[in-house]
PDB file of C-alpha atoms in Angstrom:
ATOM      1  CA  UNK A   1      13.651   4.846  18.335  1.00  0.00           C
ATOM      2  CA  UNK A   2      11.924   2.160  20.354  1.00  0.00           C
ATOM      3  CA  UNK A   3      10.176   0.793  17.241  1.00  0.00           C
ATOM      4  CA  UNK A   4       7.039  -1.197  18.051  1.00  0.00           C
ATOM      5  CA  UNK A   5       6.345  -1.808  21.718  1.00  0.00           C
ATOM      6  CA  UNK A   6       3.717  -4.121  23.183  1.00  0.00           C
ATOM      7  CA  UNK A   7       2.380  -4.550  26.690  1.00  0.00           C
ATOM      8  CA  UNK A   8       1.960  -6.776  28.577  1.00  0.00           C
ATOM      9  CA  UNK A   9       4.504  -9.458  27.646  1.00  0.00           C
ATOM     10  CA  UNK A  10       2.570 -12.219  29.357  1.00  0.00           C
ATOM     11  CA  UNK A  11      -0.979 -12.533  30.660  1.00  0.00           C
ATOM     12  CA  UNK A  12      -3.216 -15.269  32.014  1.00  0.00           C
ATOM     13  CA  UNK A  13      -6.963 -14.705  31.747  1.00  0.00           C
ATOM     14  CA  UNK A  14      -9.915 -16.659  33.009  1.00  0.00           C
ATOM     15  CA  UNK A  15     -12.681 -17.600  30.592  1.00  0.00           C
ATOM     16  CA  UNK A  16     -15.063 -14.681  30.165  1.00  0.00           C
ATOM     17  CA  UNK A  17     -12.629 -11.985  31.294  1.00  0.00           C
ATOM     18  CA  UNK A  18     -11.700  -9.057  29.062  1.00  0.00           C
ATOM     19  CA  UNK A  19      -8.431  -7.278  28.429  1.00  0.00           C
ATOM     20  CA  UNK A  20      -6.701  -4.815  26.134  1.00  0.00           C
ATOM     21  CA  UNK A  21      -3.368  -5.515  24.485  1.00  0.00           C
ATOM     22  CA  UNK A  22      -1.459  -2.304  23.961  1.00  0.00           C
ATOM     23  CA  UNK A  23       0.650  -1.476  20.889  1.00  0.00           C
ATOM     24  CA  UNK A  24       2.610   1.711  20.204  1.00  0.00           C
ATOM     25  CA  UNK A  25       4.987   2.640  17.394  1.00  0.00           C
ATOM     26  CA  UNK A  26       7.231   5.687  17.181  1.00  0.00           C
ATOM     27  CA  UNK A  27       8.144   5.490  13.478  1.00  0.00           C
ATOM     28  CA  UNK A  28       5.192   7.559  12.237  1.00  0.00           C
ATOM     29  CA  UNK A  29       3.932   4.579  10.256  1.00  0.00           C
ATOM     30  CA  UNK A  30       0.506   4.804   8.680  1.00  0.00           C
ATOM     31  CA  UNK A  31      -0.272   1.091   8.628  1.00  0.00           C
ATOM     32  CA  UNK A  32      -0.610  -1.066  11.732  1.00  0.00           C
ATOM     33  CA  UNK A  33      -1.561  -4.720  12.134  1.00  0.00           C
ATOM     34  CA  UNK A  34      -2.515  -7.286  14.732  1.00  0.00           C
ATOM     35  CA  UNK A  35      -1.618 -10.946  14.201  1.00  0.00           C
ATOM     36  CA  UNK A  36      -1.954 -14.074  16.252  1.00  0.00           C
ATOM     37  CA  UNK A  37       0.517 -16.937  16.081  1.00  0.00           C
ATOM     38  CA  UNK A  38      -0.584 -20.341  17.259  1.00  0.00           C
ATOM     39  CA  UNK A  39       2.069 -22.972  18.067  1.00  0.00           C
ATOM     40  CA  UNK A  40       3.794 -24.267  14.938  1.00  0.00           C
ATOM     41  CA  UNK A  41       1.646 -22.101  12.727  1.00  0.00           C
ATOM     42  CA  UNK A  42       2.116 -18.960  10.718  1.00  0.00           C
ATOM     43  CA  UNK A  43       0.629 -15.577  11.374  1.00  0.00           C
ATOM     44  CA  UNK A  44      -3.070 -14.928  11.050  1.00  0.00           C
ATOM     45  CA  UNK A  45      -4.179 -11.328  10.533  1.00  0.00           C
ATOM     46  CA  UNK A  46      -6.802 -10.215  13.041  1.00  0.00           C
ATOM     47  CA  UNK A  47      -7.300  -6.520  12.211  1.00  0.00           C
ATOM     48  CA  UNK A  48      -5.366  -3.814  10.464  1.00  0.00           C
ATOM     49  CA  UNK A  49      -5.476  -0.045  10.136  1.00  0.00           C
ATOM     50  CA  UNK A  50      -4.398   2.218   7.283  1.00  0.00           C
ATOM     51  CA  UNK A  51      -4.426   5.372   9.397  1.00  0.00           C
ATOM     52  CA  UNK A  52      -5.964   7.045  12.424  1.00  0.00           C
ATOM     53  CA  UNK A  53      -9.709   6.450  12.524  1.00  0.00           C
ATOM     54  CA  UNK A  54      -9.657   3.683   9.896  1.00  0.00           C
ATOM     55  CA  UNK A  55      -9.667  -0.021  10.700  1.00  0.00           C
ATOM     56  CA  UNK A  56     -10.603  -3.183   8.842  1.00  0.00           C
ATOM     57  CA  UNK A  57     -11.026  -6.882   9.538  1.00  0.00           C
ATOM     58  CA  UNK A  58      -8.418  -9.474   8.680  1.00  0.00           C
ATOM     59  CA  UNK A  59      -8.787 -13.256   8.471  1.00  0.00           C
ATOM     60  CA  UNK A  60      -9.763 -13.976  12.093  1.00  0.00           C
ATOM     61  CA  UNK A  61     -11.513 -10.923  13.638  1.00  0.00           C
ATOM     62  CA  UNK A  62     -14.188 -12.710  15.690  1.00  0.00           C
ATOM     63  CA  UNK A  63     -13.839 -12.112  19.415  1.00  0.00           C
ATOM     64  CA  UNK A  64     -11.652  -9.026  18.996  1.00  0.00           C
ATOM     65  CA  UNK A  65     -12.069  -5.292  18.565  1.00  0.00           C
ATOM     66  CA  UNK A  66      -9.676  -2.498  17.696  1.00  0.00           C
ATOM     67  CA  UNK A  67      -9.544   1.261  17.569  1.00  0.00           C
ATOM     68  CA  UNK A  68      -7.052   3.717  16.115  1.00  0.00           C
ATOM     69  CA  UNK A  69      -7.461   7.186  17.578  1.00  0.00           C
ATOM     70  CA  UNK A  70      -3.828   8.232  17.003  1.00  0.00           C
ATOM     71  CA  UNK A  71      -1.099   7.340  14.514  1.00  0.00           C
ATOM     72  CA  UNK A  72       1.014   5.843  17.294  1.00  0.00           C
ATOM     73  CA  UNK A  73      -1.428   3.553  19.123  1.00  0.00           C
ATOM     74  CA  UNK A  74      -3.411   0.523  18.003  1.00  0.00           C
ATOM     75  CA  UNK A  75      -4.912  -1.359  20.974  1.00  0.00           C
ATOM     76  CA  UNK A  76      -6.539  -4.780  20.604  1.00  0.00           C
ATOM     77  CA  UNK A  77      -9.506  -5.557  22.828  1.00  0.00           C
ATOM     78  CA  UNK A  78     -10.535  -9.086  23.784  1.00  0.00           C
ATOM     79  CA  UNK A  79     -14.063  -9.382  25.071  1.00  0.00           C
ATOM     80  CA  UNK A  80     -15.234 -12.548  26.839  1.00  0.00           C
ATOM     81  CA  UNK A  81     -11.962 -14.433  26.552  1.00  0.00           C
ATOM     82  CA  UNK A  82     -12.140 -18.063  25.399  1.00  0.00           C
ATOM     83  CA  UNK A  83      -9.510 -20.863  25.460  1.00  0.00           C
ATOM     84  CA  UNK A  84      -9.348 -20.648  21.652  1.00  0.00           C
ATOM     85  CA  UNK A  85      -7.785 -17.205  22.056  1.00  0.00           C
ATOM     86  CA  UNK A  86      -4.722 -18.671  23.771  1.00  0.00           C
ATOM     87  CA  UNK A  87      -1.947 -17.564  21.448  1.00  0.00           C
ATOM     88  CA  UNK A  88       0.952 -15.185  20.952  1.00  0.00           C
ATOM     89  CA  UNK A  89      -0.169 -11.812  19.651  1.00  0.00           C
ATOM     90  CA  UNK A  90       2.066  -9.629  17.513  1.00  0.00           C
ATOM     91  CA  UNK A  91       1.555  -6.018  16.582  1.00  0.00           C
ATOM     92  CA  UNK A  92       3.309  -4.698  13.487  1.00  0.00           C
ATOM     93  CA  UNK A  93       3.537  -1.477  11.516  1.00  0.00           C
ATOM     94  CA  UNK A  94       4.652  -0.345   8.081  1.00  0.00           C
ATOM     95  CA  UNK A  95       5.223   3.012   6.436  1.00  0.00           C
ATOM     96  CA  UNK A  96       2.602   2.567   3.765  1.00  0.00           C
ATOM     97  CA  UNK A  97       0.498   0.055   1.930  1.00  0.00           C
ATOM     98  CA  UNK A  98       2.793  -0.453  -0.999  1.00  0.00           C
ATOM     99  CA  UNK A  99       3.723  -4.079  -1.485  1.00  0.00           C
ATOM    100  CA  UNK A 100       7.413  -3.483  -1.033  1.00  0.00           C
ATOM    101  CA  UNK A 101       7.065  -1.986   2.431  1.00  0.00           C
ATOM    102  CA  UNK A 102       8.427  -4.244   5.118  1.00  0.00           C
ATOM    103  CA  UNK A 103       6.579  -4.702   8.372  1.00  0.00           C
ATOM    104  CA  UNK A 104       8.187  -3.994  11.745  1.00  0.00           C
ATOM    105  CA  UNK A 105       7.083  -6.264  14.562  1.00  0.00           C
ATOM    106  CA  UNK A 106       6.784  -5.871  18.296  1.00  0.00           C
ATOM    107  CA  UNK A 107       8.109  -8.533  20.700  1.00  0.00           C
ATOM    108  CA  UNK A 108       4.690 -10.124  21.216  1.00  0.00           C
ATOM    109  CA  UNK A 109       2.219 -10.765  24.034  1.00  0.00           C
ATOM    110  CA  UNK A 110       1.807 -14.358  25.195  1.00  0.00           C
ATOM    111  CA  UNK A 111      -1.805 -14.859  26.302  1.00  0.00           C
ATOM    112  CA  UNK A 112      -3.201 -17.921  28.048  1.00  0.00           C
ATOM    113  CA  UNK A 113      -6.925 -18.309  28.668  1.00  0.00           C
ATOM    114  CA  UNK A 114      -7.843 -20.891  31.305  1.00  0.00           C
TER     115      UNK A 114
ATOM    116  CA  UNK B   1      -6.794 -15.510  -2.570  1.00  0.00           C
ATOM    117  CA  UNK B   2      -3.087 -15.188  -1.982  1.00  0.00           C
ATOM    118  CA  UNK B   3      -1.236 -18.039  -0.287  1.00  0.00           C
ATOM    119  CA  UNK B   4       2.302 -19.040   0.678  1.00  0.00           C
ATOM    120  CA  UNK B   5       3.524 -22.604   1.081  1.00  0.00           C
ATOM    121  CA  UNK B   6       6.771 -23.313   2.878  1.00  0.00           C
ATOM    122  CA  UNK B   7       8.843 -26.409   3.230  1.00  0.00           C
ATOM    123  CA  UNK B   8       7.805 -28.222   6.368  1.00  0.00           C
ATOM    124  CA  UNK B   9      10.201 -28.402   9.251  1.00  0.00           C
ATOM    125  CA  UNK B  10      11.862 -28.794  11.490  1.00  0.00           C
ATOM    126  CA  UNK B  11      15.189 -28.689   9.684  1.00  0.00           C
ATOM    127  CA  UNK B  12      18.320 -29.743  11.558  1.00  0.00           C
ATOM    128  CA  UNK B  13      21.756 -29.111  10.074  1.00  0.00           C
ATOM    129  CA  UNK B  14      25.348 -29.263  11.202  1.00  0.00           C
ATOM    130  CA  UNK B  15      27.373 -26.066  11.305  1.00  0.00           C
ATOM    131  CA  UNK B  16      28.767 -25.063   7.875  1.00  0.00           C
ATOM    132  CA  UNK B  17      26.153 -27.105   5.997  1.00  0.00           C
ATOM    133  CA  UNK B  18      24.235 -25.701   3.024  1.00  0.00           C
ATOM    134  CA  UNK B  19      20.696 -24.510   3.705  1.00  0.00           C
ATOM    135  CA  UNK B  20      17.687 -24.420   1.412  1.00  0.00           C
ATOM    136  CA  UNK B  21      14.182 -23.628   2.598  1.00  0.00           C
ATOM    137  CA  UNK B  22      11.607 -23.860  -0.164  1.00  0.00           C
ATOM    138  CA  UNK B  23       8.832 -21.331  -0.598  1.00  0.00           C
ATOM    139  CA  UNK B  24       6.179 -21.170  -3.315  1.00  0.00           C
ATOM    140  CA  UNK B  25       3.339 -18.737  -3.614  1.00  0.00           C
ATOM    141  CA  UNK B  26       0.001 -18.107  -5.275  1.00  0.00           C
ATOM    142  CA  UNK B  27      -1.029 -14.555  -6.006  1.00  0.00           C
ATOM    143  CA  UNK B  28      -3.381 -12.799  -8.386  1.00  0.00           C
ATOM    144  CA  UNK B  29      -1.106  -9.839  -9.059  1.00  0.00           C
ATOM    145  CA  UNK B  30       2.617  -9.188  -8.909  1.00  0.00           C
ATOM    146  CA  UNK B  31       3.495  -9.336  -5.235  1.00  0.00           C
ATOM    147  CA  UNK B  32       6.618  -8.398  -3.375  1.00  0.00           C
ATOM    148  CA  UNK B  33       8.256 -11.326  -1.579  1.00  0.00           C
ATOM    149  CA  UNK B  34       9.918 -11.401   1.817  1.00  0.00           C
ATOM    150  CA  UNK B  35      11.775 -13.658   4.209  1.00  0.00           C
ATOM    151  CA  UNK B  36      11.391 -12.846   7.883  1.00  0.00           C
ATOM    152  CA  UNK B  37      13.302 -14.471  10.756  1.00  0.00           C
ATOM    153  CA  UNK B  38      12.068 -14.998  14.302  1.00  0.00           C
ATOM    154  CA  UNK B  39      14.582 -15.713  17.051  1.00  0.00           C
ATOM    155  CA  UNK B  40      13.350 -17.383  20.242  1.00  0.00           C
ATOM    156  CA  UNK B  41      11.155 -15.117  22.333  1.00  0.00           C
ATOM    157  CA  UNK B  42      11.220 -12.276  19.806  1.00  0.00           C
ATOM    158  CA  UNK B  43       9.044 -10.809  17.090  1.00  0.00           C
ATOM    159  CA  UNK B  44       9.678 -11.265  13.397  1.00  0.00           C
ATOM    160  CA  UNK B  45      12.291  -9.164  11.645  1.00  0.00           C
ATOM    161  CA  UNK B  46      12.937  -8.710   7.962  1.00  0.00           C
ATOM    162  CA  UNK B  47      15.772 -10.837   6.601  1.00  0.00           C
ATOM    163  CA  UNK B  48      15.543  -9.972   2.896  1.00  0.00           C
ATOM    164  CA  UNK B  49      13.080  -8.987   0.190  1.00  0.00           C
ATOM    165  CA  UNK B  50      12.572  -8.845  -3.564  1.00  0.00           C
ATOM    166  CA  UNK B  51      10.065  -6.603  -5.269  1.00  0.00           C
ATOM    167  CA  UNK B  52       9.997  -7.861  -8.862  1.00  0.00           C
ATOM    168  CA  UNK B  53      10.732 -10.912 -10.968  1.00  0.00           C
ATOM    169  CA  UNK B  54      14.393 -12.011 -11.142  1.00  0.00           C
ATOM    170  CA  UNK B  55      15.362  -9.749  -8.238  1.00  0.00           C
ATOM    171  CA  UNK B  56      17.726 -11.327  -5.738  1.00  0.00           C
ATOM    172  CA  UNK B  57      17.443 -10.346  -2.094  1.00  0.00           C
ATOM    173  CA  UNK B  58      20.441 -10.922   0.151  1.00  0.00           C
ATOM    174  CA  UNK B  59      21.454 -10.272   3.747  1.00  0.00           C
ATOM    175  CA  UNK B  60      23.800 -11.871   6.306  1.00  0.00           C
ATOM    176  CA  UNK B  61      24.853 -14.556   3.797  1.00  0.00           C
ATOM    177  CA  UNK B  62      21.250 -15.522   2.978  1.00  0.00           C
ATOM    178  CA  UNK B  63      19.916 -15.194  -0.558  1.00  0.00           C
ATOM    179  CA  UNK B  64      16.612 -15.692  -2.354  1.00  0.00           C
ATOM    180  CA  UNK B  65      15.650 -15.058  -5.989  1.00  0.00           C
ATOM    181  CA  UNK B  66      12.156 -14.060  -7.117  1.00  0.00           C
ATOM    182  CA  UNK B  67      11.209 -16.667  -9.752  1.00  0.00           C
ATOM    183  CA  UNK B  68       7.958 -15.677 -11.437  1.00  0.00           C
ATOM    184  CA  UNK B  69       7.942 -18.646 -13.817  1.00  0.00           C
ATOM    185  CA  UNK B  70       7.992 -21.143 -10.944  1.00  0.00           C
ATOM    186  CA  UNK B  71       6.265 -18.838  -8.415  1.00  0.00           C
ATOM    187  CA  UNK B  72       9.047 -19.509  -5.941  1.00  0.00           C
ATOM    188  CA  UNK B  73      11.318 -17.637  -3.538  1.00  0.00           C
ATOM    189  CA  UNK B  74      13.607 -20.257  -1.993  1.00  0.00           C
ATOM    190  CA  UNK B  75      15.931 -19.198   0.830  1.00  0.00           C
ATOM    191  CA  UNK B  76      19.565 -20.353   0.657  1.00  0.00           C
ATOM    192  CA  UNK B  77      22.742 -19.974   2.669  1.00  0.00           C
ATOM    193  CA  UNK B  78      26.045 -21.556   1.819  1.00  0.00           C
ATOM    194  CA  UNK B  79      27.331 -22.185   5.327  1.00  0.00           C
ATOM    195  CA  UNK B  80      25.019 -21.992   8.324  1.00  0.00           C
ATOM    196  CA  UNK B  81      26.068 -21.109  11.848  1.00  0.00           C
ATOM    197  CA  UNK B  82      24.620 -22.035  15.225  1.00  0.00           C
ATOM    198  CA  UNK B  83      23.414 -18.440  15.514  1.00  0.00           C
ATOM    199  CA  UNK B  84      21.167 -18.976  12.459  1.00  0.00           C
ATOM    200  CA  UNK B  85      18.916 -21.236  14.526  1.00  0.00           C
ATOM    201  CA  UNK B  86      15.492 -19.600  14.311  1.00  0.00           C
ATOM    202  CA  UNK B  87      12.096 -19.815  12.615  1.00  0.00           C
ATOM    203  CA  UNK B  88      11.999 -18.523   9.039  1.00  0.00           C
ATOM    204  CA  UNK B  89       8.826 -17.170   7.440  1.00  0.00           C
ATOM    205  CA  UNK B  90       8.209 -16.591   3.766  1.00  0.00           C
ATOM    206  CA  UNK B  91       5.681 -13.863   3.004  1.00  0.00           C
ATOM    207  CA  UNK B  92       4.150 -11.995   0.110  1.00  0.00           C
ATOM    208  CA  UNK B  93       2.608  -8.568  -0.051  1.00  0.00           C
ATOM    209  CA  UNK B  94      -0.045  -7.477  -2.497  1.00  0.00           C
ATOM    210  CA  UNK B  95       1.261  -4.371  -4.279  1.00  0.00           C
ATOM    211  CA  UNK B  96      -2.132  -2.688  -4.145  1.00  0.00           C
ATOM    212  CA  UNK B  97      -3.029  -3.414  -0.551  1.00  0.00           C
ATOM    213  CA  UNK B  98      -1.451  -3.001   2.830  1.00  0.00           C
ATOM    214  CA  UNK B  99      -1.623  -6.636   3.856  1.00  0.00           C
ATOM    215  CA  UNK B 100       0.830  -9.507   3.777  1.00  0.00           C
ATOM    216  CA  UNK B 101       0.299 -13.259   3.668  1.00  0.00           C
ATOM    217  CA  UNK B 102       2.692 -15.445   5.667  1.00  0.00           C
ATOM    218  CA  UNK B 103       3.714 -19.067   5.367  1.00  0.00           C
ATOM    219  CA  UNK B 104       3.580 -21.346   8.402  1.00  0.00           C
ATOM    220  CA  UNK B 105       7.254 -20.951   9.182  1.00  0.00           C
ATOM    221  CA  UNK B 106      10.183 -23.388   9.092  1.00  0.00           C
ATOM    222  CA  UNK B 107      12.176 -24.066  12.234  1.00  0.00           C
ATOM    223  CA  UNK B 108      15.921 -24.356  11.657  1.00  0.00           C
ATOM    224  CA  UNK B 109      18.260 -25.818  14.257  1.00  0.00           C
ATOM    225  CA  UNK B 110      21.996 -25.727  13.595  1.00  0.00           C
ATOM    226  CA  UNK B 111      24.169 -28.022  15.708  1.00  0.00           C
ATOM    227  CA  UNK B 112      27.880 -27.402  16.379  1.00  0.00           C
TER     228      UNK B 112
END
């Protein structure tokens, strides 16, 4: 199993550009998450999904959009990129919503907006 | 809402020293508690977990005990190695929801 894969690994955007961060998991997990990690800080939840066709906002959803058309894929869309969106983005998945389920993380996408 | 507070870093230790990283939490229900580790350039991975009060999670020589009375989940290791150098995150998960709350992370550097 590849686990959780993310593409691209690195990206530089200009202010106002758009892009999609890709996330795929092959563990048949129902729950998927997008986090951002700013330097020296913890993880902030952007969006999450409890299954195909169902998504919900996390702590910091502004400036982002998501969709979940399949169990495997959970892309994150940035519209009109801003310098404040410079961060490392992690996708994660878990089997279910029960509190004891651990989350499995991808390797991250490092995004710089100039 | 739920919150997790971790001991501020960075923490620098010599090899074979004893490690403690403090973690306290605030939660409305009875959460599960986790420690995740992040090695340079990688995503987070689960180190250990505890799902109810007085449970002890352990893995790779690390231990943490779920203390409901003090709302704490401190991470300990008796003898650290250079390879333990990483960022450690304490987290809690609401038992009735699919979301987790993470602390800000503590950077550990172990010197030979």
